[in-house]
XYZ file of C-alpha atoms in Angstrom:
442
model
C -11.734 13.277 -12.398
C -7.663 13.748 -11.969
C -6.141 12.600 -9.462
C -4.089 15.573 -7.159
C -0.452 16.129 -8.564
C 2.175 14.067 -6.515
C 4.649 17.435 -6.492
C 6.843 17.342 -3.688
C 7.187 20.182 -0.883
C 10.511 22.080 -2.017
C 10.868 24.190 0.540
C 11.273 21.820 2.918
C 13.259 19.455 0.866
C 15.857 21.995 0.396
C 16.056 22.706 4.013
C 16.710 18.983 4.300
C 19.813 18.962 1.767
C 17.244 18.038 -1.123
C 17.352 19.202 -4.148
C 14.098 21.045 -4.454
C 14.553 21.312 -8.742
C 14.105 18.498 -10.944
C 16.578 15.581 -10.781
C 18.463 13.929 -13.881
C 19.694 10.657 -14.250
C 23.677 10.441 -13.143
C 25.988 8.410 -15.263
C 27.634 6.090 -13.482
C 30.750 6.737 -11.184
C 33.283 4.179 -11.412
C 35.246 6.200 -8.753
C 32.603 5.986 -5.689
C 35.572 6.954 -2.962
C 35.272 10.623 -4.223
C 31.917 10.989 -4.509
C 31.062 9.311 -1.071
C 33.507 11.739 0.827
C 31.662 14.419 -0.838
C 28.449 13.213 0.723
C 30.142 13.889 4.017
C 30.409 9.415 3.824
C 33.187 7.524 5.688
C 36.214 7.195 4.310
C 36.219 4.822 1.592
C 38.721 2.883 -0.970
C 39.840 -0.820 -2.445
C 36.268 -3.057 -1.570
C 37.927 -4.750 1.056
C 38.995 -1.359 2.969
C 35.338 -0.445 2.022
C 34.425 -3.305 4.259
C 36.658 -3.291 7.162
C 35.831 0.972 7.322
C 32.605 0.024 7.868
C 32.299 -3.224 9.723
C 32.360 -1.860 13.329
C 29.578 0.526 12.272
C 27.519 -2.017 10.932
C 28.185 -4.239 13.680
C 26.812 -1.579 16.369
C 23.899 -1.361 14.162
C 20.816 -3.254 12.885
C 18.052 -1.161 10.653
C 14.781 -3.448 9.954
C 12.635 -1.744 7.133
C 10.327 -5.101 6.717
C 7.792 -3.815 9.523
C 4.065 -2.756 7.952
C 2.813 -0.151 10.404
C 3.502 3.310 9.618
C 6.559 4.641 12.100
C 7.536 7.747 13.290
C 11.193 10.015 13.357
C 11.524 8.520 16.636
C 11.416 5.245 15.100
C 8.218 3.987 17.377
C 4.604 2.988 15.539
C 3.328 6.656 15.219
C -0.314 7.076 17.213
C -2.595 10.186 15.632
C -3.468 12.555 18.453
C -7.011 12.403 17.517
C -7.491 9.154 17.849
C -5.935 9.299 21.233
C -8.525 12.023 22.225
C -11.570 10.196 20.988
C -10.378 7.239 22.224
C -10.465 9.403 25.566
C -13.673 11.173 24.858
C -15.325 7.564 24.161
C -14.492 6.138 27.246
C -14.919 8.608 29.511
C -18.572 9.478 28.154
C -21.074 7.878 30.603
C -24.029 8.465 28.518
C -22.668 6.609 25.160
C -23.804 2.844 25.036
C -21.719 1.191 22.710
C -23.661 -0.281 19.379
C -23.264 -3.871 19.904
C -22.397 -5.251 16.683
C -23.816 -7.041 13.867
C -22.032 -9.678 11.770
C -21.683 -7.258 9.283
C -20.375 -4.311 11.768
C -21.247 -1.713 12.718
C -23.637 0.399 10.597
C -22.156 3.998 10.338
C -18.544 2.505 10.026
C -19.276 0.500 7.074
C -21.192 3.136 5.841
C -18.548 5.687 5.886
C -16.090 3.086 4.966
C -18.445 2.417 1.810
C -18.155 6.420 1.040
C -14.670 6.304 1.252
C -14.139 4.266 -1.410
C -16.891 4.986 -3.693
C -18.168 8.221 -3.009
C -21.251 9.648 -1.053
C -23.129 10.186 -4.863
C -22.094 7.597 -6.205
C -24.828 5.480 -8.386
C -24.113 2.096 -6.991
C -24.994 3.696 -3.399
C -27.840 5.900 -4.500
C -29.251 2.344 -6.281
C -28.573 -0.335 -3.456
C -26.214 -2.349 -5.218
C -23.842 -2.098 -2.685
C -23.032 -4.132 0.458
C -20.211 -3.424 2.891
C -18.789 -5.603 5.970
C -16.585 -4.740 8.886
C -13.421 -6.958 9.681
C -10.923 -7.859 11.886
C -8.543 -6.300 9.287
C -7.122 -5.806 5.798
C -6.319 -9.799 5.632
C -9.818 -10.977 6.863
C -11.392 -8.399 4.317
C -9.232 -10.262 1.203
C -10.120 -13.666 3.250
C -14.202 -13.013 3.308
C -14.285 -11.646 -0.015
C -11.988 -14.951 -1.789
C -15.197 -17.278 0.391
C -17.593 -14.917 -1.616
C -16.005 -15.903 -4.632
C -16.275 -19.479 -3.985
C -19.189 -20.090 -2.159
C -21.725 -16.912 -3.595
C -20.694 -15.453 -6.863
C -20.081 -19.165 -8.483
C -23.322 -20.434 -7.810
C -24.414 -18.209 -10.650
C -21.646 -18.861 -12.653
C -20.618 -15.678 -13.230
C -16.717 -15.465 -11.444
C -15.703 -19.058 -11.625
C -12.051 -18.554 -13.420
C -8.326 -18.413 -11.746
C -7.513 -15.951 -9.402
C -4.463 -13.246 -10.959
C -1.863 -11.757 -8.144
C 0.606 -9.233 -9.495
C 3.804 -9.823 -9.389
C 5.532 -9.029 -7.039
C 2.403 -8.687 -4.291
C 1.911 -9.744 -0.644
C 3.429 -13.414 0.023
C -0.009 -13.801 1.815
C -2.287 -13.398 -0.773
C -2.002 -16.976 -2.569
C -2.315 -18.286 1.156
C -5.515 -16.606 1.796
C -7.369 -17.546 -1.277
C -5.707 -21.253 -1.193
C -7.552 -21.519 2.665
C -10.734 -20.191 1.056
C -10.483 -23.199 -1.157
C -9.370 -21.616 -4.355
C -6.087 -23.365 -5.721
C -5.777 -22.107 -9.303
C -3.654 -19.387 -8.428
C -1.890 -17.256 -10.973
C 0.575 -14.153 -11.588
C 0.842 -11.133 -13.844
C 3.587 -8.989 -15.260
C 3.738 -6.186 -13.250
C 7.021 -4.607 -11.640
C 10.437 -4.370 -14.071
C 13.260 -4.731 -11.989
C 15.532 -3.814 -14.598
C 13.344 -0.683 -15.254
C 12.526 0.031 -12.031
C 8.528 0.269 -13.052
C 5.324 -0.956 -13.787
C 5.714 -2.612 -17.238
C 2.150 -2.198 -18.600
C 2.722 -3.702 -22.210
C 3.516 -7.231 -20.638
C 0.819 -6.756 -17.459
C -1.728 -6.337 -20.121
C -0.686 -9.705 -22.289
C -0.973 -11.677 -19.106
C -4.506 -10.229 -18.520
C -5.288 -10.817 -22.518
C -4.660 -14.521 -22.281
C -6.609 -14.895 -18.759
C -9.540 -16.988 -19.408
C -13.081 -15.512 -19.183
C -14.319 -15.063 -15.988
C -10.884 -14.632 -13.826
C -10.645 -12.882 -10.467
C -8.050 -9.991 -11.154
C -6.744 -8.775 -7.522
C -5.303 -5.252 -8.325
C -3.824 -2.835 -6.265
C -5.885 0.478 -5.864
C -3.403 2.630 -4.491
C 0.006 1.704 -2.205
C 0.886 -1.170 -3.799
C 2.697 -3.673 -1.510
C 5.200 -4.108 -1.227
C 7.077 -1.995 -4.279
C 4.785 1.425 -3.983
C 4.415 1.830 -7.724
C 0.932 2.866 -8.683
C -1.001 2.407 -11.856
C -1.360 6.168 -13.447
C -5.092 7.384 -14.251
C -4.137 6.282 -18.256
C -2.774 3.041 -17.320
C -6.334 2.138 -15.240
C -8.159 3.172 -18.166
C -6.662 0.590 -20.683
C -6.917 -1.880 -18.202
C -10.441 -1.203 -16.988
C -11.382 -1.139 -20.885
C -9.382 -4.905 -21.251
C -11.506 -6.035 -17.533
C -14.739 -5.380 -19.460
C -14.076 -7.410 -22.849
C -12.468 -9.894 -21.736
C -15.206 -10.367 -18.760
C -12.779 -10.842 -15.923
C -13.702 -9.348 -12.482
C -11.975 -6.929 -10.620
C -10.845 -7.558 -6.707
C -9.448 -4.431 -5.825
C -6.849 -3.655 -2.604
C -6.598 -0.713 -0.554
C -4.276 -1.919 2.220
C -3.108 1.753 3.565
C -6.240 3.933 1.977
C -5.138 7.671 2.118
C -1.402 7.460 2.817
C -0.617 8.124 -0.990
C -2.461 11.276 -1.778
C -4.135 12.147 2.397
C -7.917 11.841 1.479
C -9.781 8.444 1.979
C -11.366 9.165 -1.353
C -8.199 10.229 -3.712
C -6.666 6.877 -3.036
C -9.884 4.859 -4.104
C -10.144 7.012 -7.246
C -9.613 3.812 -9.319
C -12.596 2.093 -7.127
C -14.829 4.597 -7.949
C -13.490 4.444 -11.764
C -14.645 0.684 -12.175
C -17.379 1.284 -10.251
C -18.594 4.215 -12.311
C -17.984 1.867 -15.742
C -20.786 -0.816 -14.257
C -18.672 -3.379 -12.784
C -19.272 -5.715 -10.609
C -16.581 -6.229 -8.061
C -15.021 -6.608 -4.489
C -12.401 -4.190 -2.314
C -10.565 -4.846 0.276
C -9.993 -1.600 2.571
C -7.698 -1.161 5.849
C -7.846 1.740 7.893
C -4.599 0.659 10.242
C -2.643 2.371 9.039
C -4.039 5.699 8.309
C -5.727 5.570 12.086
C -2.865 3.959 13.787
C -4.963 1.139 15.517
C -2.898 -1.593 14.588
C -3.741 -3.273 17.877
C -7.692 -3.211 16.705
C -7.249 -4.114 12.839
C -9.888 -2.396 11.123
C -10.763 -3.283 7.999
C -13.746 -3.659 5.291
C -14.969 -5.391 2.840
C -17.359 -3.839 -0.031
C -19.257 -5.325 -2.395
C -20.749 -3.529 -5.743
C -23.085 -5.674 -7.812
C -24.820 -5.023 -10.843
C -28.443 -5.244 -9.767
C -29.903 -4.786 -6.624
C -31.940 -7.907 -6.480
C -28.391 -9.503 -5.403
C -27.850 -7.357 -2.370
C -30.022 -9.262 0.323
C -29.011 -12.966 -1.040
C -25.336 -11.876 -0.911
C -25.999 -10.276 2.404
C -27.356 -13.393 3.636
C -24.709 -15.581 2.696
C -21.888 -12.648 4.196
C -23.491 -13.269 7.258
C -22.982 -16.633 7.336
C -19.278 -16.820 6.722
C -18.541 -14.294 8.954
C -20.250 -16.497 11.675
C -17.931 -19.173 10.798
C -14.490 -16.774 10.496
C -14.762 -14.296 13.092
C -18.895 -14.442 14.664
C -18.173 -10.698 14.821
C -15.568 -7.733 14.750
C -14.346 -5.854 17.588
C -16.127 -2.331 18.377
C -13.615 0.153 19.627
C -11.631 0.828 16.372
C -14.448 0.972 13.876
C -16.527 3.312 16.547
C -13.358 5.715 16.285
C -13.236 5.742 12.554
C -17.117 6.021 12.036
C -17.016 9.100 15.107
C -13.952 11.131 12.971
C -15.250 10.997 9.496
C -19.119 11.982 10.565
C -17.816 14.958 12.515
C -16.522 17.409 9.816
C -14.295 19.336 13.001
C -12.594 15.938 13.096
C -12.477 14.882 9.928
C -10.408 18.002 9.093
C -8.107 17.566 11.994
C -7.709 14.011 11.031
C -6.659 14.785 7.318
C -4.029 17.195 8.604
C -2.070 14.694 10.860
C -2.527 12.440 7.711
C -1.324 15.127 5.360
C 2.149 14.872 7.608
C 2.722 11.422 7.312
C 2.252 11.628 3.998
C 4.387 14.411 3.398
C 6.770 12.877 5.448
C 7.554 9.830 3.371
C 8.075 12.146 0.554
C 10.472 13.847 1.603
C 12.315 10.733 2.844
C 11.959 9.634 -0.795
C 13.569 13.081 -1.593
C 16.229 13.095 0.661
C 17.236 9.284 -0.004
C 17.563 10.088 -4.154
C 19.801 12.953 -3.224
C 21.689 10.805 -0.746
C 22.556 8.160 -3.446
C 23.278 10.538 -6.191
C 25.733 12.397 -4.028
C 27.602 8.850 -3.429
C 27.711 8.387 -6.670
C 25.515 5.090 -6.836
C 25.153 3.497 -9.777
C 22.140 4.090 -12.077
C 18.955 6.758 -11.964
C 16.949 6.912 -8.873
C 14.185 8.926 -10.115
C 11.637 6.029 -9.471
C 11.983 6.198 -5.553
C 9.922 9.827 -5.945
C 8.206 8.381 -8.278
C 6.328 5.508 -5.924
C 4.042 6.207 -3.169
C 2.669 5.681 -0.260
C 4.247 3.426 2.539
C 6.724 0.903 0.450
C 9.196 1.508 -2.287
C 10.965 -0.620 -4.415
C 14.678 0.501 -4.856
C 15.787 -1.858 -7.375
C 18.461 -4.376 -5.569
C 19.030 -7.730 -6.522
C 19.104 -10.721 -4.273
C 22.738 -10.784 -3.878
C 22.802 -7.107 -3.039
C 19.635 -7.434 -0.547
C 21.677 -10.456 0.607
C 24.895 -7.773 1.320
C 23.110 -5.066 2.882
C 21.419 -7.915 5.457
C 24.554 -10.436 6.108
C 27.338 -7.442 6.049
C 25.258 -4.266 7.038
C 22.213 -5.817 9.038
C 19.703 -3.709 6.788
C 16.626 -6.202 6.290
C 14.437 -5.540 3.413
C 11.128 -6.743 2.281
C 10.891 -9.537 -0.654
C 11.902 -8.015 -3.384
C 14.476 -5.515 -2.599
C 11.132 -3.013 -1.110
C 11.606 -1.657 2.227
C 9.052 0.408 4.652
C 9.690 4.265 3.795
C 8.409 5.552 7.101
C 11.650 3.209 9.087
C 13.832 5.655 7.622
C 14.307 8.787 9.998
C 17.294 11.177 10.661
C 19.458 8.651 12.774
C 19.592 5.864 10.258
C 19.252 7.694 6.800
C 22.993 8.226 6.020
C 23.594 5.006 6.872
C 21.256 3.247 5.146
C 21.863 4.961 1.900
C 25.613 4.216 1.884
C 24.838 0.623 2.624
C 22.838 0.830 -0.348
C 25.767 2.805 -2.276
C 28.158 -0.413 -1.221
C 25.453 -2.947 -1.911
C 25.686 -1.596 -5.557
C 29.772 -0.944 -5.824
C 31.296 -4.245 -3.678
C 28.270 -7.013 -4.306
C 27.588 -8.716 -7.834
């Protein structure tokens, strides 16, 4: 199984002022006043002209690209029509009575929630061996599955070692796990910011000298916050180095389908471990691919190795979830479960997908051509090269310190900013704030 190309849409690119053909690193121009007029920039000289040009611009404005919800050209949290209308249909339907939930959710969301991730034939389904629980959210999902790891899978002594976090990941992460009660917390090699990419070579010694039996959390697909994927070759070395060296795979889906628009495409790697025998956890949020951030769906699912696991494992699910949450909300998880078991909505619902995925593409587009046309220093290839809702452009601290103190652009950790916060209002000026960040900051 391949995963669908990531090719970009060139027709509309080039209505955008893209450049629809492939791009080439530029060398880099020492004489950024020519190149920024040419990119229809302000006026621009000596670095301290550079700043007093701009500063009643930058004054009048303030662009935050730290938010986590998926936004739209107008700059608001986008809403899907469909989920509007079923929210509509839902409500206004006198003859549906509401399932009321279980601990573990409700039954056709975490079963379509299960199929999203693994597939509807796949063998851990068709054989039992897997267990899936509704949360309040992506966070809760990662929370319930570190008290699994504690209080369930230890008792057999089969996942007892550290916990591994790439580097960078979520700040939250090592919080979650430490509240769960697990303190031997631990990083690997995984974004080079000189590079501007996933540096497998030195991810993989990290996971070599893990000891036996480590939790590995690893990003499935839209890795947060820098956006950079692991390809289909780099999974299978690493899946290959999981199984000898016996460490166990917690995998994280925190915005399942905005990479490639299909629920399934994204998960590919889940399916991939899955598929190879492994035992291991996922954490799955369908926020932002719904838009119900106000109703934080989530899931957790489980995939052991025999069956004879599933009902003791259930058992003790049902437990902690009694002592988290006592049980998740209805509303959002009835209007995921009603969209992808109607194939009329399901199709409508992959098409408003397919546009905010597309979308962020071409933003990823337009901003390379934006900074090459400046004249900014180094290749920005790697922007189209990430996916999903985050991207890492590259900037150190003292540059993400300029473009906050002296432009009032706020990143995320890391130099990574939100994709879907750029629109057509703030675009130009964000990428010459990132063109000055690079030519008047150390």
């Amino acid at each position: 199984m391949s995963r669908p190309s990531g090719g970009r849409d060139e027709k509309r690119v080039n209505q955008n002022g893209g450049d629809p053909g492939g791009h080439h690193c530029e060398p880099i121009n020492t004489h950024s006043a020519t190149a920024a007029q040419a990119a229809e920039g302000p006026e621009l000289g000596p670095d301290s002209k550079v700043l007093s040009v701009l500063k009643r611009d930058s004054q009048a404005r303030r662009v935050d690209l730290t938010g986590t919800e998926y936004y739209s050209e107008e700059g608001k949290t986008f809403q899907l029509h469909l989920v509007g209308k079923i929210k509509q249909q839902l409500s206004a339907d006198p003859t549906l009575c509401p399932e009321y939930p279980s601990s573990l959710g409700l039954t056709e969301f975490t079963r379509r929630a299960t199929e999203g991730a693994l597939g509807r034939s796949s063998r851990a389904i068709v054989e039992s061996r897997v267990l899936g629980v509704q949360t309040p959210g992506f966070t809760a999902a990662v929370r319930l599955g570190a008290e699994l790891l504690r209080h369930c899978l230890d008792v057999g002594a089969a996942w007892c070692g550290p916990v591994y976090l790439s580097s960078p990941c979520d700040d939250s992460l090592a919080g979650i796990f430490q509240a769960a009660g697990i303190q031997d917390i631990r990083q690997y090699y995984y974004w080079d910011d000189k590079l501007r990419c996933i540096c497998l070579e030195k991810l993989l010694q990290d996971l070599e000298r893990a000891p036996e039996q480590s939790v590995v959390v690893l990003s499935a697909s839209a890795h947060y916050p820098t956006g950079a994927d692991l390809s289909q070759d780099q999974w299978a070395v690493i899946t290959q180095l999981i199984m000898r060296r016996r460490l166990f795979p917690f995998l994280l889906l925190p915005a399942q389908a905005l990479c490639y628009a299909d629920l399934k495409w994204d998960a590919w790697p889940v399916q991939l471990c899955a598929s190879q025998g492994m035992e291991l956890l996922c954490a799955q949020s369908f926020s932002h691919c719904f838009g119900l951030y106000g109703e934080a769906v989530g899931h957790l699912l489980c995939v052991f190795k025999q069956s004879s696991l599933l009902l003791s494992l259930q058992s003790q699910a049902v437990k902690l979830v009694r002592s988290l949450w006592a049980w998740p909300s209805v509303g959002g998880a009835d209007v995921v479960a009603t969209v992808l078991s109607n194939p009329a909505h399901l199709a409508e619902w992959q098409g408003e997908v397919k546009h905010m995925v597309e979308r962020c593409k071409l933003i990823r587009d337009i901003l390379r051509e934006k900074l090459r046309l400046l004249g900014t220093p180094g290749c920005w290839d790697h922007l189209t090269q990430q996916g999903g809702l985050y991207c890492c452009i590259g900037l150190n601290d003292q540059q993400v310190e300029f473009l906050a103190k002296r432009r009032h652009v706020y990143l995320l950790p890391s130099g990574c900013l939100n994709v879907s916060a750029i629109n057509g209002r703030n675009l130009k000026y964000i990428s010459e704030s990132i063109h000055l960040a690079l030519t008047t900051s150390p």
